C-alpha cells in the first residue's frame, strides 16, 4: 500500500473513532495511538531521519497532509505536529536549543508558540507588549500570551518579546481557554523569566522575520488539513443526502440539497487548487505570500461553508454528538480567525497585487 493510503487508513481507523476522547486532552489515549503509529511505520514522516523521523521532503509530505489532517489530532498522533519547530530550530537555534530536537521528534516533549497577547491585536504582532531585557545572565522576559496552543503540556514555549524570539522553558500557565468548548488553548504568563542568552533564535530583532518564514509553511499545512476536514464533512453530507428520505424521495433528489452539494464541491476543488499552487512555491522556497493569502482565505471559508451545509442537510442530528460535524464546524469557525484573520489576508494580498500593478 502507498504511504498516502496507509496514512489515510490509519487516521480513519484509529484516530477518527476517538477524537472526542482526544478533544478532552487525554494524554493516555494520545500515547496509545502514537505507539500504534510507530508500529505501523508512520511516525514523524516529514521529520529528518537523523532525528528519528521518516525523512519525507516537503512535496511528498504535502501530498499526504490532507489525509493526515482530516482529523485535528492527526499530526499530533503521527508525530508531525512538531515540524514547524524542528525546521525553525534547525535554521535559527543555537546548540543549547538544538538539544530539544531529538526528544521533540521522539514525542517525549512538546512545545508551543506564543505570539498573540491579551489586549493587543494579534493581527499586528509588531504591537506585542511582552518585553525582553538583556542582563548579564540572560534575557529577562515579562508579559502575557494567550491562545497558546498546547502550552498546558509543553516543555518549552517560543515567545515573541521585544521583536525577538526566545525559547523559554520556565513559564506559568494562567488558565485554559476553551475555544467553542474544546480544550487545547492556554493563557500563559512570563514573570521575570530568565532565558539564557543562547536561547535567542537568530539575531536580536529578527523575531518577525523568523515568524514569517515559519508562517508560510504553517499556513500551507493548515490549508491542506482544513481541506481534509472539509472533504470529510462533504462525504458525510453526500451520504446523508442519498440515504435520507423525506416525503417519499431522497434528499439527494431535492434541488436545494443539490445546491449545497454543488457549492461545497466547488469550494473544495477551488481551495485545493489554490492551496496546491501555494504549496508548490513553498516547497521550492519561493515567495508565496500572494498564493498563501488566497489559499488561507479560500480553505478557511471552505471548511466553514461545507460544515455548515452538512449540518443543515443532517438537521438536528448534525448539531448533536453522533457525528463529527460540530467538531469540524468549530475548527472551521476558528479557521477564519487564526493564522491571520481572513480580513488581514484579504487586505495584505490585495495591497501586494495592486503595488505590482502600479510599478
Ligand atoms: C484555536 C486557536 C489557536 C490559536 N493558536 C495560537 C498559537 O498557538 N499561538 C499564537 O500566538 N496565537 C494563536 N492563536 C491566536 C491567533 O493567531 C489570533 O487569534 C489571530 O492572529 C488574530 O488575532 P486576534 O485574535 O488578536 O484578533 P485581532 O487582530 O484583534 O482581529 C480581530 C478582528 O479584527 C478584524 N481585522 C483584523 N485585521 C484586519 C485588517 N487588516 N483589515 C480588516 N479587518 C481586520 C478581523 O475581523 C479580525 O477577526 C490561536 C487562535 C485560535 C482561535
Short mmCIF file of C-alpha atoms and ligand atoms in Angstrom, two decimals:
data_model
loop_
_atom_site.label_atom_id
_atom_site.label_comp_id
_atom_site.label_asym_id
_atom_site.label_seq_id
_atom_site.Cartn_x
_atom_site.Cartn_y
_atom_site.Cartn_z
CA UNK A 1 0.00 0.00 0.00
CA UNK A 2 1.22 3.54 -0.76
CA UNK A 3 2.18 5.68 2.22
CA UNK A 4 -0.72 8.01 1.37
CA UNK A 5 -3.20 5.13 1.62
CA UNK A 6 -1.61 3.89 4.83
CA UNK A 7 -1.85 7.33 6.45
CA UNK A 8 -5.43 7.72 5.28
CA UNK A 9 -6.42 4.26 6.60
CA UNK A 10 -4.63 4.85 9.91
CA UNK A 11 -6.35 8.17 10.59
CA UNK A 12 -9.79 6.79 9.66
CA UNK A 13 -9.43 3.54 11.62
CA UNK A 14 -7.59 4.71 14.71
CA UNK A 15 -7.96 8.48 15.12
CA UNK A 16 -11.48 9.35 13.93
CA UNK A 17 -13.18 6.97 16.39
CA UNK A 18 -11.51 8.50 19.47
CA UNK A 19 -11.47 12.19 18.57
CA UNK A 20 -13.87 13.11 21.35
CA UNK A 21 -11.51 11.47 23.88
CA UNK A 22 -8.52 13.30 22.39
CA UNK A 23 -10.51 16.55 22.45
CA UNK A 24 -10.58 16.31 26.26
CA UNK A 25 -6.75 16.39 26.25
CA UNK A 26 -6.29 12.70 27.22
CA UNK A 27 -2.54 12.02 27.30
CA UNK A 28 -3.08 8.27 27.80
CA UNK A 29 -5.10 7.95 24.59
CA UNK A 30 -2.60 10.07 22.69
CA UNK A 31 0.28 7.87 23.92
CA UNK A 32 -1.60 4.70 22.91
CA UNK A 33 -2.22 5.99 19.38
CA UNK A 34 1.35 7.19 18.99
CA UNK A 35 2.51 3.67 19.86
CA UNK A 36 0.29 2.33 17.09
CA UNK A 37 1.65 4.92 14.64
CA UNK A 38 5.24 3.89 15.45
CA UNK A 39 4.43 0.21 14.98
CA UNK A 40 2.79 0.99 11.64
CA UNK A 41 5.96 2.82 10.47
CA UNK A 42 4.06 6.09 10.15
CA UNK A 43 5.73 8.08 12.91
CA UNK A 44 7.14 11.56 12.22
CA UNK A 45 7.20 11.06 8.44
CA UNK A 46 8.27 14.61 7.43
CA UNK A 47 10.95 14.90 10.14
CA UNK A 48 14.66 14.37 9.34
CA UNK A 49 15.95 10.79 9.53
CA UNK A 50 18.95 11.75 11.67
CA UNK A 51 16.49 12.91 14.34
CA UNK A 52 14.38 9.75 14.18
CA UNK A 53 11.87 10.88 11.56
CA UNK A 54 10.83 9.39 8.23
CA UNK A 55 12.78 11.85 6.08
CA UNK A 56 9.99 12.80 3.67
CA UNK A 57 10.60 16.04 1.75
CA UNK A 58 8.03 18.84 1.82
CA UNK A 59 6.49 17.94 -1.55
CA UNK A 60 5.99 14.31 -0.51
CA UNK A 61 4.58 15.37 2.84
CA UNK A 62 2.21 17.91 1.29
CA UNK A 63 0.71 15.07 -0.77
CA UNK A 64 -0.43 13.27 2.38
CA UNK A 65 -1.04 16.21 4.75
CA UNK A 66 -4.69 16.42 3.71
CA UNK A 67 -5.33 12.82 4.74
CA UNK A 68 -3.32 13.14 7.94
CA UNK A 69 -5.14 16.38 8.78
CA UNK A 70 -8.64 15.04 8.18
CA UNK A 71 -8.60 14.84 11.98
CA UNK A 72 -7.36 17.81 14.00
CA UNK A 73 -5.40 15.25 16.05
CA UNK A 74 -3.78 13.51 13.05
CA UNK A 75 -0.49 15.49 13.06
CA UNK A 76 -0.02 15.06 16.80
CA UNK A 77 -0.81 11.32 16.74
CA UNK A 78 1.51 10.76 13.76
CA UNK A 79 4.35 12.84 15.24
CA UNK A 80 4.46 15.56 12.59
CA UNK A 81 2.98 18.40 14.68
CA UNK A 82 6.49 19.48 15.70
CA UNK A 83 7.61 20.01 12.08
CA UNK A 84 7.46 23.82 12.27
CA UNK A 85 9.51 23.98 15.47
CA UNK A 86 12.07 21.49 14.16
CA UNK A 87 12.59 23.43 10.94
CA UNK A 88 12.74 26.74 12.83
CA UNK A 89 15.28 25.42 15.38
CA UNK A 90 17.47 23.78 12.73
CA UNK A 91 17.69 27.08 10.91
CA UNK A 92 17.83 29.64 13.69
CA UNK A 93 18.66 27.98 17.05
CA UNK A 94 21.97 27.75 18.85
CA UNK A 95 23.32 24.37 20.13
CA UNK A 96 21.62 24.62 23.55
CA UNK A 97 18.17 24.73 21.94
CA UNK A 98 19.11 22.10 19.34
CA UNK A 99 19.28 19.68 22.29
CA UNK A 100 15.49 19.75 22.26
CA UNK A 101 15.25 18.32 18.75
CA UNK A 102 15.66 14.59 19.43
CA UNK A 103 13.20 14.38 22.34
CA UNK A 104 10.80 16.56 20.35
CA UNK A 105 10.82 14.30 17.31
CA UNK A 106 10.59 11.23 19.58
CA UNK A 107 7.40 12.69 21.07
CA UNK A 108 8.94 12.76 24.57
CA UNK A 109 8.39 16.51 24.85
CA UNK A 110 6.23 19.05 23.05
CA UNK A 111 6.46 22.79 22.58
CA UNK A 112 4.19 25.70 21.89
CA UNK A 113 4.43 29.01 20.13
CA UNK A 114 3.33 32.28 21.68
CA UNK A 115 2.84 35.46 19.71
CA UNK A 116 -0.75 36.52 20.48
CA UNK A 117 -1.40 38.58 23.62
CA UNK A 118 -4.45 39.68 25.58
CA UNK A 119 -5.31 43.32 24.97
CA UNK A 120 -3.34 43.59 21.72
CA UNK A 121 -4.48 42.83 18.15
CA UNK A 122 -2.84 39.56 17.14
CA UNK A 123 -3.09 40.78 13.54
CA UNK A 124 -0.42 43.34 14.42
CA UNK A 125 2.38 41.28 16.02
CA UNK A 126 4.72 44.29 15.96
CA UNK A 127 2.48 45.81 18.65
CA UNK A 128 3.08 42.91 21.08
CA UNK A 129 3.90 44.20 24.58
CA UNK A 130 5.90 41.33 26.08
CA UNK A 131 9.38 42.63 26.85
CA UNK A 132 12.85 41.10 26.79
CA UNK A 133 15.61 42.95 28.63
CA UNK A 134 19.20 41.83 28.25
CA UNK A 135 21.06 41.23 31.54
CA UNK A 136 24.49 39.74 32.21
CA UNK A 137 22.88 36.35 32.99
CA UNK A 138 20.48 36.22 30.06
CA UNK A 139 17.23 37.80 28.87
CA UNK A 140 14.54 38.80 31.35
CA UNK A 141 11.09 38.21 29.88
CA UNK A 142 7.88 39.79 31.14
CA UNK A 143 4.38 39.64 29.69
CA UNK A 144 1.31 37.54 28.96
CA UNK A 145 0.37 35.47 25.92
CA UNK A 146 -2.88 33.75 25.15
CA UNK A 147 -4.40 31.22 22.78
CA UNK A 148 -1.03 29.49 23.04
CA UNK A 149 -1.92 26.07 21.63
CA UNK A 150 -0.73 23.13 23.68
CA UNK A 151 1.02 25.22 26.38
CA UNK A 152 -0.59 23.13 29.15
CA UNK A 153 1.67 20.15 28.31
CA UNK A 154 4.57 21.99 26.74
CA UNK A 155 8.19 21.70 27.94
CA UNK A 156 9.08 24.99 26.28
CA UNK A 157 7.39 27.91 24.60
CA UNK A 158 8.80 30.03 21.78
CA UNK A 159 7.95 33.60 22.76
CA UNK A 160 7.92 36.80 20.73
CA UNK A 161 9.23 39.57 23.01
CA UNK A 162 10.64 42.99 22.07
CA UNK A 163 10.83 41.94 18.42
CA UNK A 164 12.94 38.82 19.07
CA UNK A 165 12.07 35.15 19.50
CA UNK A 166 13.17 33.27 22.62
CA UNK A 167 12.79 29.66 23.70
CA UNK A 168 11.63 29.74 27.33
CA UNK A 169 11.33 26.63 29.48
CA UNK A 170 10.02 28.48 32.53
CA UNK A 171 6.53 29.95 32.21
CA UNK A 172 3.30 29.85 34.20
CA UNK A 173 0.04 28.55 32.78
CA UNK A 174 -2.59 31.05 33.98
CA UNK A 175 -5.68 29.26 32.65
CA UNK A 176 -7.04 27.08 29.91
CA UNK A 177 -9.17 28.92 27.34
CA UNK A 178 -11.82 26.62 25.83
CA UNK A 179 -12.49 27.51 22.18
CA UNK A 180 -16.19 26.89 21.49
CA UNK A 181 -15.97 24.31 24.29
CA UNK A 182 -12.81 22.48 23.11
CA UNK A 183 -9.61 22.12 25.14
CA UNK A 184 -6.08 22.90 23.98
CA UNK A 185 -5.57 26.69 24.22
CA UNK A 186 -3.91 28.42 27.17
CA UNK A 187 -3.05 31.79 28.62
CA UNK A 188 0.49 31.94 29.97
CA UNK A 189 2.49 34.43 32.00
CA UNK A 190 6.18 35.24 31.91
CA UNK A 191 7.03 36.99 35.15
CA UNK A 192 10.73 37.94 35.29
CA UNK A 193 11.58 34.71 33.48
CA UNK A 194 15.32 34.49 32.85
CA UNK A 195 16.13 32.95 29.47
CA UNK A 196 19.80 32.09 28.76
CA UNK A 197 21.48 34.16 26.03
CA UNK A 198 21.78 31.12 23.78
CA UNK A 199 18.00 30.60 23.82
CA UNK A 200 17.54 33.54 21.46
CA UNK A 201 16.56 32.42 17.94
CA UNK A 202 18.51 34.10 15.15
CA UNK A 203 19.73 37.60 15.97
CA UNK A 204 18.23 40.35 18.11
CA UNK A 205 15.26 41.96 16.36
CA UNK A 206 14.82 39.12 13.87
CA UNK A 207 11.68 37.70 15.53
CA UNK A 208 9.12 38.85 12.98
CA UNK A 209 11.28 37.77 10.03
CA UNK A 210 11.71 34.29 11.52
CA UNK A 211 7.98 34.15 12.33
CA UNK A 212 7.26 34.99 8.67
CA UNK A 213 9.29 32.03 7.39
CA UNK A 214 7.53 29.76 9.88
CA UNK A 215 4.08 31.05 8.96
CA UNK A 216 4.50 30.36 5.23
CA UNK A 217 4.82 26.62 5.82
CA UNK A 218 2.44 26.66 8.78
CA UNK A 219 -0.37 28.26 6.79
CA UNK A 220 0.13 25.95 3.84
CA UNK A 221 -0.10 22.90 6.09
CA UNK A 222 -3.12 24.32 7.86
CA UNK A 223 -4.90 24.80 4.48
CA UNK A 224 -4.21 21.19 3.50
CA UNK A 225 -5.54 19.95 6.84
CA UNK A 226 -8.67 22.11 6.60
CA UNK A 227 -9.30 20.65 3.15
CA UNK A 228 -9.03 17.14 4.58
CA UNK A 229 -11.67 18.07 7.15
CA UNK A 230 -13.89 19.76 4.56
CA UNK A 231 -13.76 16.64 2.38
CA UNK A 232 -14.83 14.60 5.38
CA UNK A 233 -17.83 16.86 6.06
CA UNK A 234 -18.66 16.72 2.34
CA UNK A 235 -18.64 12.90 2.34
CA UNK A 236 -20.95 12.86 5.34
CA UNK A 237 -23.33 15.32 3.67
CA UNK A 238 -23.47 13.28 0.45
CA UNK A 239 -24.11 10.01 2.31
CA UNK A 240 -26.88 11.61 4.28
CA UNK A 241 -28.44 13.16 1.17
CA UNK A 242 -28.61 9.82 -0.59
CA UNK A 243 -29.87 7.86 2.43
CA UNK A 244 -32.41 10.22 3.99
CA UNK A 245 -35.98 10.00 2.68
CA UNK A 246 -38.33 12.97 3.02
CA UNK A 247 -41.90 12.73 1.76
CA UNK A 248 -41.20 9.74 -0.42
CA UNK A 249 -37.92 10.73 -2.05
CA UNK A 250 -34.25 11.01 -1.13
CA UNK A 251 -32.88 14.38 -0.05
CA UNK A 252 -30.44 13.95 -2.92
CA UNK A 253 -33.35 14.48 -5.33
CA UNK A 254 -34.11 17.95 -3.93
CA UNK A 255 -32.59 20.81 -5.88
CA UNK A 256 -31.91 22.87 -2.77
CA UNK A 257 -29.84 20.00 -1.35
CA UNK A 258 -28.10 19.57 -4.71
CA UNK A 259 -27.16 23.25 -4.44
CA UNK A 260 -25.42 22.58 -1.09
CA UNK A 261 -23.54 19.68 -2.69
CA UNK A 262 -22.52 21.71 -5.73
CA UNK A 263 -21.40 24.79 -3.79
CA UNK A 264 -19.43 22.66 -1.36
CA UNK A 265 -17.68 20.71 -4.10
CA UNK A 266 -16.91 23.94 -5.95
CA UNK A 267 -15.42 25.46 -2.81
CA UNK A 268 -13.31 22.37 -2.03
CA UNK A 269 -11.95 21.99 -5.55
CA UNK A 270 -11.18 25.72 -5.88
CA UNK A 271 -9.48 25.92 -2.48
CA UNK A 272 -7.48 22.78 -3.21
CA UNK A 273 -6.15 24.20 -6.49
CA UNK A 274 -5.12 27.43 -4.72
CA UNK A 275 -3.52 25.50 -1.87
CA UNK A 276 -1.50 23.30 -4.22
CA UNK A 277 -0.25 26.41 -6.03
CA UNK A 278 0.92 27.85 -2.71
CA UNK A 279 2.40 24.51 -1.61
CA UNK A 280 4.46 24.19 -4.79
CA UNK A 281 6.05 27.61 -4.23
CA UNK A 282 6.65 26.96 -0.53
CA UNK A 283 8.32 23.61 -1.30
CA UNK A 284 10.55 25.37 -3.86
CA UNK A 285 11.46 28.05 -1.29
CA UNK A 286 9.93 30.82 -3.42
CA UNK A 287 7.88 33.86 -2.41
CA UNK A 288 4.35 32.52 -1.94
CA UNK A 289 2.74 35.37 0.01
CA UNK A 290 0.01 36.11 -2.53
CA UNK A 291 -0.74 32.41 -3.12
CA UNK A 292 -0.80 31.70 0.64
CA UNK A 293 -3.12 34.66 1.24
CA UNK A 294 -5.56 33.34 -1.38
CA UNK A 295 -5.30 29.74 -0.17
CA UNK A 296 -5.70 30.62 3.51
CA UNK A 297 -8.92 32.56 2.97
CA UNK A 298 -10.30 30.01 0.50
CA UNK A 299 -9.55 26.98 2.68
CA UNK A 300 -10.88 28.57 5.88
CA UNK A 301 -14.09 29.72 4.17
CA UNK A 302 -14.46 26.31 2.56
CA UNK A 303 -14.26 24.37 5.80
CA UNK A 304 -16.71 26.76 7.43
CA UNK A 305 -19.13 26.65 4.49
CA UNK A 306 -19.05 22.89 3.92
CA UNK A 307 -19.55 22.09 7.61
CA UNK A 308 -22.47 24.50 7.76
CA UNK A 309 -24.08 22.91 4.68
CA UNK A 310 -23.52 19.39 6.03
CA UNK A 311 -25.12 20.32 9.36
CA UNK A 312 -28.08 21.81 7.51
CA UNK A 313 -28.57 18.62 5.49
CA UNK A 314 -28.33 16.49 8.64
CA UNK A 315 -30.85 18.58 10.53
CA UNK A 316 -30.79 18.45 14.34
CA UNK A 317 -28.59 15.35 14.36
CA UNK A 318 -25.86 17.44 12.76
CA UNK A 319 -25.71 19.59 15.89
CA UNK A 320 -25.63 16.66 18.32
CA UNK A 321 -22.80 14.36 19.45
CA UNK A 322 -23.39 11.49 16.96
CA UNK A 323 -21.42 12.96 14.05
CA UNK A 324 -18.09 14.83 13.97
CA UNK A 325 -19.80 17.81 12.31
CA UNK A 326 -19.93 20.08 15.40
CA UNK A 327 -16.20 19.49 15.99
CA UNK A 328 -15.36 20.18 12.33
CA UNK A 329 -17.60 23.26 12.32
CA UNK A 330 -15.82 24.59 15.40
CA UNK A 331 -12.47 24.22 13.64
CA UNK A 332 -13.93 25.85 10.52
CA UNK A 333 -15.13 28.84 12.54
CA UNK A 334 -11.78 29.30 14.25
CA UNK A 335 -10.02 28.90 10.87
CA UNK A 336 -11.32 32.28 9.74
CA UNK A 337 -9.54 33.96 12.67
CA UNK A 338 -6.35 32.02 13.35
CA UNK A 339 -3.19 32.05 11.24
CA UNK A 340 -4.09 35.66 10.47
CA UNK A 341 -7.74 36.77 10.35
CA UNK A 342 -9.18 36.42 6.85
CA UNK A 343 -9.57 40.20 6.57
CA UNK A 344 -5.86 40.69 7.13
CA UNK A 345 -5.04 38.29 4.30
CA UNK A 346 -7.60 39.98 2.04
CA UNK A 347 -6.08 43.43 2.64
CA UNK A 348 -2.43 42.32 2.50
CA UNK A 349 -2.92 40.26 -0.65
CA UNK A 350 -4.89 42.97 -2.46
CA UNK A 351 -2.33 45.64 -1.49
CA UNK A 352 0.54 43.46 -2.73
CA UNK A 353 -1.19 42.79 -6.06
CA UNK A 354 -2.06 46.47 -6.51
CA UNK A 355 1.53 47.50 -5.76
CA UNK A 356 2.85 45.26 -8.53
CA UNK A 357 0.29 46.78 -10.95
CA UNK A 358 1.32 50.31 -10.00
CA UNK A 359 5.04 49.75 -10.53
C1 LIG B 1 -7.87 27.86 18.04
C2 LIG B 1 -6.84 28.94 18.04
C3 LIG B 1 -5.50 28.60 18.18
C4 LIG B 1 -4.52 29.60 18.22
N1 LIG B 1 -3.21 29.24 18.43
C5 LIG B 1 -2.28 30.22 18.57
C6 LIG B 1 -0.94 29.88 18.94
O1 LIG B 1 -0.59 28.70 19.12
N2 LIG B 1 -0.05 30.89 19.11
C7 LIG B 1 -0.39 32.21 18.93
O2 LIG B 1 0.48 33.06 19.09
N3 LIG B 1 -1.66 32.55 18.61
C8 LIG B 1 -2.62 31.59 18.43
N4 LIG B 1 -3.91 31.93 18.14
C9 LIG B 1 -4.26 33.33 18.01
C10 LIG B 1 -4.40 33.76 16.55
O3 LIG B 1 -3.17 33.76 15.92
C11 LIG B 1 -5.07 35.15 16.59
O4 LIG B 1 -6.39 34.96 17.04
C12 LIG B 1 -5.05 35.84 15.23
O5 LIG B 1 -3.74 36.23 14.87
C13 LIG B 1 -5.94 37.09 15.26
O6 LIG B 1 -5.58 37.92 16.31
P1 LIG B 1 -6.67 38.40 17.38
O7 LIG B 1 -7.46 37.25 17.82
O8 LIG B 1 -5.97 39.21 18.42
O9 LIG B 1 -7.69 39.32 16.57
P2 LIG B 1 -7.47 40.84 16.11
O10 LIG B 1 -6.12 41.00 15.48
O11 LIG B 1 -7.86 41.73 17.23
O12 LIG B 1 -8.55 40.93 14.96
C14 LIG B 1 -9.94 40.88 15.30
C15 LIG B 1 -10.73 41.11 14.04
O13 LIG B 1 -10.41 42.38 13.50
C16 LIG B 1 -10.55 42.34 12.09
N5 LIG B 1 -9.26 42.66 11.46
C17 LIG B 1 -8.02 42.35 11.87
N6 LIG B 1 -7.11 42.78 10.97
C18 LIG B 1 -7.79 43.39 9.98
C19 LIG B 1 -7.43 44.03 8.74
N7 LIG B 1 -6.13 44.13 8.36
N8 LIG B 1 -8.42 44.51 7.96
C20 LIG B 1 -9.73 44.41 8.33
N9 LIG B 1 -10.12 43.80 9.47
C21 LIG B 1 -9.17 43.31 10.28
C22 LIG B 1 -10.97 40.93 11.74
O14 LIG B 1 -12.37 40.84 11.68
C23 LIG B 1 -10.45 40.12 12.91
O15 LIG B 1 -11.12 38.87 13.10
C24 LIG B 1 -4.90 30.96 18.07
C25 LIG B 1 -6.25 31.30 17.90
C26 LIG B 1 -7.20 30.31 17.88
C27 LIG B 1 -8.64 30.70 17.71
#
